[in-house]
GROMACS .gro file of C-alpha atoms in nm:
model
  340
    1UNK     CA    1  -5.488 -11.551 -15.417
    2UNK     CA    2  -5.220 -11.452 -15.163
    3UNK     CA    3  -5.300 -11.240 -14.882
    4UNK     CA    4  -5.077 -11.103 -14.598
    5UNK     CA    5  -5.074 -10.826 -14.320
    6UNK     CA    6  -4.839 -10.559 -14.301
    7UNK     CA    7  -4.735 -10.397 -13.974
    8UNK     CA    8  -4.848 -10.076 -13.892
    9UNK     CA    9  -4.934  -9.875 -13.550
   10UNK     CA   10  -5.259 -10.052 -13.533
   11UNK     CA   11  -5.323 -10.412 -13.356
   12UNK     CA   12  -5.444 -10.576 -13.703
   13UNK     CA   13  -5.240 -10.395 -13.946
   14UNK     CA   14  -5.327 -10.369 -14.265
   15UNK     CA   15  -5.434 -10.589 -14.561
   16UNK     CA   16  -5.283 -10.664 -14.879
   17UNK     CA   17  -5.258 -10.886 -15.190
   18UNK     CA   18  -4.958 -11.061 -15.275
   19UNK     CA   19  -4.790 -11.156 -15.596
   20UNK     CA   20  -4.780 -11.510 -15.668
   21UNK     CA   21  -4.432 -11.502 -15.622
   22UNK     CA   22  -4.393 -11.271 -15.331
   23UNK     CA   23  -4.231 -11.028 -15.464
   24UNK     CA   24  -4.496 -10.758 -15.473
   25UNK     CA   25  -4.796 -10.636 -15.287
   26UNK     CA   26  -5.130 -10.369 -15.352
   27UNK     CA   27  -5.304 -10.237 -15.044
   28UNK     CA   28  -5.686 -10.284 -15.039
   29UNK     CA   29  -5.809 -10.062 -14.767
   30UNK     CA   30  -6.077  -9.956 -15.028
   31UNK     CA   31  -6.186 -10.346 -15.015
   32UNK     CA   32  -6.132 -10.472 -14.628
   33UNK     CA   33  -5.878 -10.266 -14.400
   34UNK     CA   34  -5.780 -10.634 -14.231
   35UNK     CA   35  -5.819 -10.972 -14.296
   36UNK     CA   36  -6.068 -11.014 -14.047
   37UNK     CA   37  -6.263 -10.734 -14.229
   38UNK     CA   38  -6.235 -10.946 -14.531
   39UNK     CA   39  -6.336 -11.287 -14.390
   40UNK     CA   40  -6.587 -11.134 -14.187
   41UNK     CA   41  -6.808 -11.086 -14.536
   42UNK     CA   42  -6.583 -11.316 -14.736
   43UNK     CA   43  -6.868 -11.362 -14.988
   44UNK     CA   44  -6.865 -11.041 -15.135
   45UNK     CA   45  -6.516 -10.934 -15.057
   46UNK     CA   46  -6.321 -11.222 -15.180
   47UNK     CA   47  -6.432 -11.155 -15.546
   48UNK     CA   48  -6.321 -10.849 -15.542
   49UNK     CA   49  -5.970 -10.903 -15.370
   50UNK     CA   50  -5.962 -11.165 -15.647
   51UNK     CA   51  -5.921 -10.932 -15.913
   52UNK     CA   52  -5.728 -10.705 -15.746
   53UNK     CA   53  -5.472 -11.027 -15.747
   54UNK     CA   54  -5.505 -11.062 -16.118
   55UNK     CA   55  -5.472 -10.740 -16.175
   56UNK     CA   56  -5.163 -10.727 -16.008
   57UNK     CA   57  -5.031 -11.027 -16.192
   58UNK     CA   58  -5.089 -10.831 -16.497
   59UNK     CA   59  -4.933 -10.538 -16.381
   60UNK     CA   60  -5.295 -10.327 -16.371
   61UNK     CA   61  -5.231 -10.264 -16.010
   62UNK     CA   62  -5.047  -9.998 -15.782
   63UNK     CA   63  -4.815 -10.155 -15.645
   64UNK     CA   64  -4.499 -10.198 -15.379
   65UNK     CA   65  -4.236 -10.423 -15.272
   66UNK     CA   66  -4.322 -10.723 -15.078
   67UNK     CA   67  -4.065 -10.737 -14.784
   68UNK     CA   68  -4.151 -11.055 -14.567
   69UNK     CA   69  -4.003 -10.877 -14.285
   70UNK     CA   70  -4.253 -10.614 -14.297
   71UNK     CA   71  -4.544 -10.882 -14.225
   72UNK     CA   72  -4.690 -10.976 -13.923
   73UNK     CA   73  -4.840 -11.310 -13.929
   74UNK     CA   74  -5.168 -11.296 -14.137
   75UNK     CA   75  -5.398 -11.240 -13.843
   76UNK     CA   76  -5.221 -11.059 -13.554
   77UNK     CA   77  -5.461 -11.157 -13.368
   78UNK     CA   78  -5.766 -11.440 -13.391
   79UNK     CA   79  -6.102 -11.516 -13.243
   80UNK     CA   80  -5.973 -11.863 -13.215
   81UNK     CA   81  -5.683 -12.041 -13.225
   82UNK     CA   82  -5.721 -12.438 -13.177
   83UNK     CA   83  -5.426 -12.654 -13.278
   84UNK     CA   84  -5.486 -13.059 -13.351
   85UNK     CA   85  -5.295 -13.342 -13.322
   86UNK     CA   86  -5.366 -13.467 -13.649
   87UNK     CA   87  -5.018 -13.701 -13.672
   88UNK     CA   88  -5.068 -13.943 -13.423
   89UNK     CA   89  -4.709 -14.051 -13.490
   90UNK     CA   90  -4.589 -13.821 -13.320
   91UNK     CA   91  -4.816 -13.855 -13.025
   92UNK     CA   92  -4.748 -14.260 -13.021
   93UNK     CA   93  -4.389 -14.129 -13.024
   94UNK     CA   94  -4.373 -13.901 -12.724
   95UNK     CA   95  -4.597 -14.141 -12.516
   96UNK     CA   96  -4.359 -14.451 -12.597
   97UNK     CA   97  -4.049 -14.225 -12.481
   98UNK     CA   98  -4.205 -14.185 -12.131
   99UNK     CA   99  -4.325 -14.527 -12.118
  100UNK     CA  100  -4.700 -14.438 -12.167
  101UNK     CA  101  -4.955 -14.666 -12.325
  102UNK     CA  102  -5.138 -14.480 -12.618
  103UNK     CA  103  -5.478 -14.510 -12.578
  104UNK     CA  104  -5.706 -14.673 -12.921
  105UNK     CA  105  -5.906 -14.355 -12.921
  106UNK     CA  106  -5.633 -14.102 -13.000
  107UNK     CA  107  -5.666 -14.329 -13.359
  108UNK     CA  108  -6.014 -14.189 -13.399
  109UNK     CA  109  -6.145 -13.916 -13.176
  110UNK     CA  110  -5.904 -13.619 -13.274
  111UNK     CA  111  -5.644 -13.456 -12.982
  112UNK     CA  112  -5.737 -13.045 -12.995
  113UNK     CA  113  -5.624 -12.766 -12.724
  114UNK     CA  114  -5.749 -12.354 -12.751
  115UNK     CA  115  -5.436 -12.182 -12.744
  116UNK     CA  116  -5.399 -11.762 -12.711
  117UNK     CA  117  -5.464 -11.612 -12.965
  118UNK     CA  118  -5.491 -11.253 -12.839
  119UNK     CA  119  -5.111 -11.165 -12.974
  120UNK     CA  120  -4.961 -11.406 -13.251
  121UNK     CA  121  -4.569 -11.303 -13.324
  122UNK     CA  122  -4.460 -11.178 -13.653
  123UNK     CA  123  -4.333 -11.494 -13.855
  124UNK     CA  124  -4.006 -11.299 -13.839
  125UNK     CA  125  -4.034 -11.162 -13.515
  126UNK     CA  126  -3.796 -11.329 -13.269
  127UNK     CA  127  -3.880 -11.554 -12.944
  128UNK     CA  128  -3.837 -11.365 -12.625
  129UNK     CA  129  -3.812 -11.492 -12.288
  130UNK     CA  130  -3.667 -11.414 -11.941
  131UNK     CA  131  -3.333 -11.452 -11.812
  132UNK     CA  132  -3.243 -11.825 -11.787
  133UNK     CA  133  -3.576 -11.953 -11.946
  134UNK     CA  134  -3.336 -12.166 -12.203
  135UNK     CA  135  -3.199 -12.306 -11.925
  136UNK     CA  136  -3.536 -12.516 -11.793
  137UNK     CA  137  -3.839 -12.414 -11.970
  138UNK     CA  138  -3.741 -12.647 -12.249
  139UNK     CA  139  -3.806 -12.364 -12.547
  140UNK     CA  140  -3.955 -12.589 -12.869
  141UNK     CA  141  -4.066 -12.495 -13.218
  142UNK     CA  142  -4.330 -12.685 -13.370
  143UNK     CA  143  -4.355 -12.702 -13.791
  144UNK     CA  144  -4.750 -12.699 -13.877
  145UNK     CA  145  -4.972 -12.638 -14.134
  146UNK     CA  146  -5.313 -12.429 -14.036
  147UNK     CA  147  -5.610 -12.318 -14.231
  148UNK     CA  148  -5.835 -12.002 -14.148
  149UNK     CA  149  -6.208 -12.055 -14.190
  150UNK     CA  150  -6.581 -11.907 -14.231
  151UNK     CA  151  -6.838 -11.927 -13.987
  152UNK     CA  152  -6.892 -12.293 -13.880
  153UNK     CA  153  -7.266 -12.419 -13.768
  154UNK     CA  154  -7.225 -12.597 -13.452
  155UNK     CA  155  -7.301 -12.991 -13.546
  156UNK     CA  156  -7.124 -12.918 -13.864
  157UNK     CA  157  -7.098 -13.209 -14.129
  158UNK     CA  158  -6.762 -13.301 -14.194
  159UNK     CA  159  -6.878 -13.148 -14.603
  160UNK     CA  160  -6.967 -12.806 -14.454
  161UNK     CA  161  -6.628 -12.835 -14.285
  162UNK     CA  162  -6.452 -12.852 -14.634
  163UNK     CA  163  -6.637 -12.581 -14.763
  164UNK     CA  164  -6.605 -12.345 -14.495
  165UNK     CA  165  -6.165 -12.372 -14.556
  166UNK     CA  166  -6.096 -12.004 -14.659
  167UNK     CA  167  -5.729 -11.989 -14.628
  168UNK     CA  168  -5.389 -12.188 -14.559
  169UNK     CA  169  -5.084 -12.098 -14.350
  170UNK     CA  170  -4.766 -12.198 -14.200
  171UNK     CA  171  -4.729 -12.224 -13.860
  172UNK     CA  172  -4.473 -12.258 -13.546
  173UNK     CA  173  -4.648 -12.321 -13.236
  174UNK     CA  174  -4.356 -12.254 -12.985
  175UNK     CA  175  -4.383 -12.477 -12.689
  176UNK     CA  176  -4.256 -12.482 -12.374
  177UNK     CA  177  -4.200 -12.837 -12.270
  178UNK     CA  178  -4.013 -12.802 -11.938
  179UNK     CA  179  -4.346 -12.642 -11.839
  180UNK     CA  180  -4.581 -12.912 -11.987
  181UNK     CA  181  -4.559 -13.226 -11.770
  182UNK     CA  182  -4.622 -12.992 -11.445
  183UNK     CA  183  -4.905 -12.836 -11.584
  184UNK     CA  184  -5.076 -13.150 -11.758
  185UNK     CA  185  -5.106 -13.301 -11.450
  186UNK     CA  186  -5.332 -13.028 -11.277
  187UNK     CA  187  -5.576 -13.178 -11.529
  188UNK     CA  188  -5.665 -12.841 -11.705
  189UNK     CA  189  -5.479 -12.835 -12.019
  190UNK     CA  190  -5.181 -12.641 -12.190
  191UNK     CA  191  -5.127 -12.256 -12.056
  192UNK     CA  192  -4.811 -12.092 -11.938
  193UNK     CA  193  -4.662 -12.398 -12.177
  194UNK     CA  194  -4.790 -12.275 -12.499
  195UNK     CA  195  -4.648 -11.899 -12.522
  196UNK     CA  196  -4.778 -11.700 -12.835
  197UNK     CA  197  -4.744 -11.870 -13.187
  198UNK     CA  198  -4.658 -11.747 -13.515
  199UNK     CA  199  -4.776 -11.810 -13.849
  200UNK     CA  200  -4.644 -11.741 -14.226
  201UNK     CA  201  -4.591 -11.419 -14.407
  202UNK     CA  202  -4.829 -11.499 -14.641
  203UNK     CA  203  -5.173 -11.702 -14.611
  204UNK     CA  204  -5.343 -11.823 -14.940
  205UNK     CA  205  -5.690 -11.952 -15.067
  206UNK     CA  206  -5.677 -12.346 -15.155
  207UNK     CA  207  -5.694 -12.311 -15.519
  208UNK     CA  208  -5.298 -12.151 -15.495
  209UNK     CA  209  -5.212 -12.479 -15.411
  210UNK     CA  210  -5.345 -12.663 -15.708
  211UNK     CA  211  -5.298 -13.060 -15.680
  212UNK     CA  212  -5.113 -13.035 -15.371
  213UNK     CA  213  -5.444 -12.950 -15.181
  214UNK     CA  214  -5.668 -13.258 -15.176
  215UNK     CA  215  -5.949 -13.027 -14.988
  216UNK     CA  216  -5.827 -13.185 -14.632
  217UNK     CA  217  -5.427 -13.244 -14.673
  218UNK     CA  218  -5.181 -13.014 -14.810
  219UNK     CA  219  -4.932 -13.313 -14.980
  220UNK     CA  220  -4.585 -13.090 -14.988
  221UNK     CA  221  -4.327 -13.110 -14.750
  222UNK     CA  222  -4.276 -12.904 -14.458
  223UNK     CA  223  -3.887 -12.743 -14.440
  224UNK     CA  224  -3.732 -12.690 -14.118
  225UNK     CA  225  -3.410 -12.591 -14.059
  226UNK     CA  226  -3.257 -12.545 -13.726
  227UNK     CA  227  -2.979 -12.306 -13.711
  228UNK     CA  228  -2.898 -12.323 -14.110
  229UNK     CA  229  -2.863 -12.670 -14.121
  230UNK     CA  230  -3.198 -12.913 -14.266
  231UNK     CA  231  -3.390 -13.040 -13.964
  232UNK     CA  232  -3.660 -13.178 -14.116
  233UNK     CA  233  -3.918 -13.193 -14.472
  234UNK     CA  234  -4.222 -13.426 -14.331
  235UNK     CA  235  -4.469 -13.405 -14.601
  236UNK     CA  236  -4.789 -13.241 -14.477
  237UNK     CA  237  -4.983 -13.497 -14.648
  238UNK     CA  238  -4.850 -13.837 -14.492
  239UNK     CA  239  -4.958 -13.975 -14.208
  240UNK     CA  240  -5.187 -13.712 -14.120
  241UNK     CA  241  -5.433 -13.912 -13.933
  242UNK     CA  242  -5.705 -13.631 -13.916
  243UNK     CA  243  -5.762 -13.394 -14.204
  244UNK     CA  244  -5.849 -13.055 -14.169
  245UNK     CA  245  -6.230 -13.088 -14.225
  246UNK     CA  246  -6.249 -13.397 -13.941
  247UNK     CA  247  -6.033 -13.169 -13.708
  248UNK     CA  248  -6.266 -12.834 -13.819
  249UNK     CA  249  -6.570 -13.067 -13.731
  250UNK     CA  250  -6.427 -13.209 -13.390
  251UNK     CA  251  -6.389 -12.861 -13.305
  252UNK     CA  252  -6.709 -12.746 -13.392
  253UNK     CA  253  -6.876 -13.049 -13.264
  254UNK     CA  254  -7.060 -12.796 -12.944
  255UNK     CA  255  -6.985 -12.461 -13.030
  256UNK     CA  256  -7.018 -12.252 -13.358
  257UNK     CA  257  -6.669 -12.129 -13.505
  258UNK     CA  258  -6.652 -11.782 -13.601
  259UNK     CA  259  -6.523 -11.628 -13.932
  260UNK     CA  260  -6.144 -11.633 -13.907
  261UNK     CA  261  -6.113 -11.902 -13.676
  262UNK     CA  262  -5.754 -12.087 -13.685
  263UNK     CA  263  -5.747 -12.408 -13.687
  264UNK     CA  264  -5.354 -12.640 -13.671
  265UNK     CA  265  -5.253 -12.924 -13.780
  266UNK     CA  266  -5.055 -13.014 -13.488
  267UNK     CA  267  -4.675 -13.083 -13.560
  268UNK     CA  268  -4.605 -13.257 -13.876
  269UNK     CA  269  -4.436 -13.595 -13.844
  270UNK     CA  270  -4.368 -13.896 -14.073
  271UNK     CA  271  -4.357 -14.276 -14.040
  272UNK     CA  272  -4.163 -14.468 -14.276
  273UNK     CA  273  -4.158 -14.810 -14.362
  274UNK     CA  274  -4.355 -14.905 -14.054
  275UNK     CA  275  -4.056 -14.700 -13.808
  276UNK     CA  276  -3.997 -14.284 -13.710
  277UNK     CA  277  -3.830 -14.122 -14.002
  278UNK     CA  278  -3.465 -14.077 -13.943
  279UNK     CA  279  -3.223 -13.749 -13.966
  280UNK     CA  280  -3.207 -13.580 -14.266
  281UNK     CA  281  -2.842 -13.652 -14.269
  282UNK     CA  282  -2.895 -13.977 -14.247
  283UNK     CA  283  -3.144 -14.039 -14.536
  284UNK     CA  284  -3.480 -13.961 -14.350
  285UNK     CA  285  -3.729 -13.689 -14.350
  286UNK     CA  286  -3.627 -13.569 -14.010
  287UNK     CA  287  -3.846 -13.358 -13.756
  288UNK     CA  288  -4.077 -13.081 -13.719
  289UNK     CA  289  -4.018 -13.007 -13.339
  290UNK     CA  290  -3.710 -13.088 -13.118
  291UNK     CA  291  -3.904 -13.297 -12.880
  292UNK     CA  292  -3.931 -13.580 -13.199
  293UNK     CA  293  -3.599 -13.641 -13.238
  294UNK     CA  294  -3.539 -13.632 -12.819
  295UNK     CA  295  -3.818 -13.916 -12.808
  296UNK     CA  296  -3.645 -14.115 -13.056
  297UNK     CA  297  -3.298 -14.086 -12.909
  298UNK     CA  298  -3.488 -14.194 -12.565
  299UNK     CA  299  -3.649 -14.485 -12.721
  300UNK     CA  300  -3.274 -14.563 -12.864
  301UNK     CA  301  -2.997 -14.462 -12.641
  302UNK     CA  302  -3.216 -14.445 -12.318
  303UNK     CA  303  -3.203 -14.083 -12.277
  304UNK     CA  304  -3.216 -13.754 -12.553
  305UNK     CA  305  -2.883 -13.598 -12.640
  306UNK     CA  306  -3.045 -13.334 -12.881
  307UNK     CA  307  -3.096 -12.987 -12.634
  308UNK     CA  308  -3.400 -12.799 -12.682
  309UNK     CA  309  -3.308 -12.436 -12.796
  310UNK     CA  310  -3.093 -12.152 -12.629
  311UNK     CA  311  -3.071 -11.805 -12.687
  312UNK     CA  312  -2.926 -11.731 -13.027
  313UNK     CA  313  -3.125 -12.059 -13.171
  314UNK     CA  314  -3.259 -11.958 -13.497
  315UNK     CA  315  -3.534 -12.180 -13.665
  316UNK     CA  316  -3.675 -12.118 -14.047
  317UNK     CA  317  -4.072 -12.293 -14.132
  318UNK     CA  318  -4.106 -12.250 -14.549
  319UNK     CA  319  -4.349 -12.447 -14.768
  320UNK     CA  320  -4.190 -12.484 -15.152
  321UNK     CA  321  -4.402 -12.572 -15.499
  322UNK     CA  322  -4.320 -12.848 -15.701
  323UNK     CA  323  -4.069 -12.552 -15.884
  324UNK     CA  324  -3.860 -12.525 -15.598
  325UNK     CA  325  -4.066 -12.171 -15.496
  326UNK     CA  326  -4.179 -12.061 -15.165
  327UNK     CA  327  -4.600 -12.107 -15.130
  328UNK     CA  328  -4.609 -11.883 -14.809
  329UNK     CA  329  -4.275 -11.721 -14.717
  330UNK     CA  330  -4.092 -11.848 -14.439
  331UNK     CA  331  -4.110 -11.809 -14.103
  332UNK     CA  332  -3.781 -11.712 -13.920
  333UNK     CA  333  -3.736 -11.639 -13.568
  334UNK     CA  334  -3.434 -11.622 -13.330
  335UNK     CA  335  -3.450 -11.725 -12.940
  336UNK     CA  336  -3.385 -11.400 -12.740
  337UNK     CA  337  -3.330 -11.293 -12.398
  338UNK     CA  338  -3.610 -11.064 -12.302
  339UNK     CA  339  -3.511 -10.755 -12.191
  340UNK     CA  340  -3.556 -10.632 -11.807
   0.00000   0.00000   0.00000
């Protein structure tokens, strides 16, 4: 079942099924306005979206066009939004670049920040920020993969974890890292540094997936390209240190997680043959984020020659089957000046 939110003059828009392939869409209001609304008694709503989705396949359904550009991302707006660090390459990467030791722990106790997640940007709405902003706030994307869950008992088993995996999504967790080194060492975490994120057009339950989701790791690769050129296609399901129901648990380790809690993957990165994966150009799987490939050229060359993005920087997230057809839609966004 695919599931997506359509814009509309409300904050949470309004729900719909998808087609499978994301061409067309029926509007459940009758079932759950919102996907909160749905996953808030996901029990005895799910069934029934379910057959509004084979109905639709079947053509038993009213139904529209799907436009991806009418979509906001899944859920506006969450509960909670915590993103991982689930591929500790890329961690080991970024601390080797400035010189940092990594410490043995980050191989077993998961890395997890609470992000805002008050206002999440359409996955084709564009990145907006002030006047000169490209020029030293270091403006990032960030390729992830995220799933949406049920409520989550405090002390939860990493088992209940599994189960309680509703949905899976796409994500670009913008970053700002000319603003992260200041603010890390106050000793309070990620704020001003981790603007509003977006997430897919379309999110979809794990069975959608079918051998690709091993009930922890989604094993496709993740396509980013960076202004209509291939940047990267890290498969989601290598080297992912952390799976989704050890991350759901770390997270829920002292606090219960509400129904439609978000929980990320943290950037996707590969390690090949025992080094970082090279440029696509060059044979490799390339990146997921900008900062990678910076930390690599550092390690290399001394110093990164790659820029982080400017206005007019355009960067596309999709997710493709083994047919060569888009899972989620893509995300698409363009770097913009804010206006005064």
């Amino acid at each position: 079942m695919k599931l997506a939110t359509l814009k509309d003059r409300t904050r949470d828009g309004r729900l719909v099924v998808v087609s499978k392939d994301l061409t067309r869409c029926t509007e459940v209001g009758h079932i759950a306005r919102t996907l909160q609304a749905a996953l808030d008694d996901w029990a005895h709503v799910a069934p029934r979206l379910a057959e509004v989705a084979e109905g639709l396949e079947h053509g038993a359904q009213p139904e529209s066009r799907f436009h991806e550009h009418d979509a906001a991302s899944p859920l506006p707006r969450s509960y909670q939004w915590a993103d991982g660090s689930a591929y500790v390459n890329h961690v080991e990467l970024v601390r080797k670049a400035r010189g940092a030791e990594m410490p043995e722990t980050f191989w077993t106790d998961p890395l997890m920040y609470q992000g805002g997640s008050d206002a999440f940007l359409g996955p084709r709405d564009p990145i907006r920020f002030p006047d000169g902003a490209d020029a030293t706030w270091g403006i990032d994307m960030e390729g992830e993969v995220a799933v949406i869950v049920d409520d989550v008992p405090m002390g939860a088993t990493i088992d209940q974890a599994r189960e309680a995996i509703r949905l899976v999504m796409l994500v670009n967790d913008i970053s700002l890292r000319g603003l992260i080194p200041a603010e890390l060492a106050k000793g309070f975490g990620f704020f001003q540094s981790k603007p509003s994120s977006a997430f897919s057009p379309v999110a979809v339950t794990p069975d959608e997936l079918g051998d690709a989701w091993d009930g922890g790791k989604l094993h496709l690769p993740l396509l980013v390209d960076y202004n209509g050129k291939a940047f990267g296609k890290a498969n989601a399901g290598v080297d992912m240190t952390f799976d989704f129901p050890q991350l759901i648990a770390h997270a829920a380790r002292t606090r219960p997680l509400g129904a439609g809690a978000i929980i990320g993957s943290g950037t996707v990165s590969n390690k090949l043959d025992g080094g970082p994966g090279k440029p696509i150009d060059q044979g490799g799987v390339g990146y997921s984020c900008i900062a990678e490939i910076r930390t690599i050229e550092t390690i290399d060359d001394g110093k990164p020659s790659t820029p982080f993005m400017k206005f007019g920087d355009t960067v596309r997230i999709e997710m493709k089957d083994a047919a060569g057809h888009s899972i989620f839609g893509a995300i698409e966004q363009k770097v913009e000046k804010m206006a005064r």
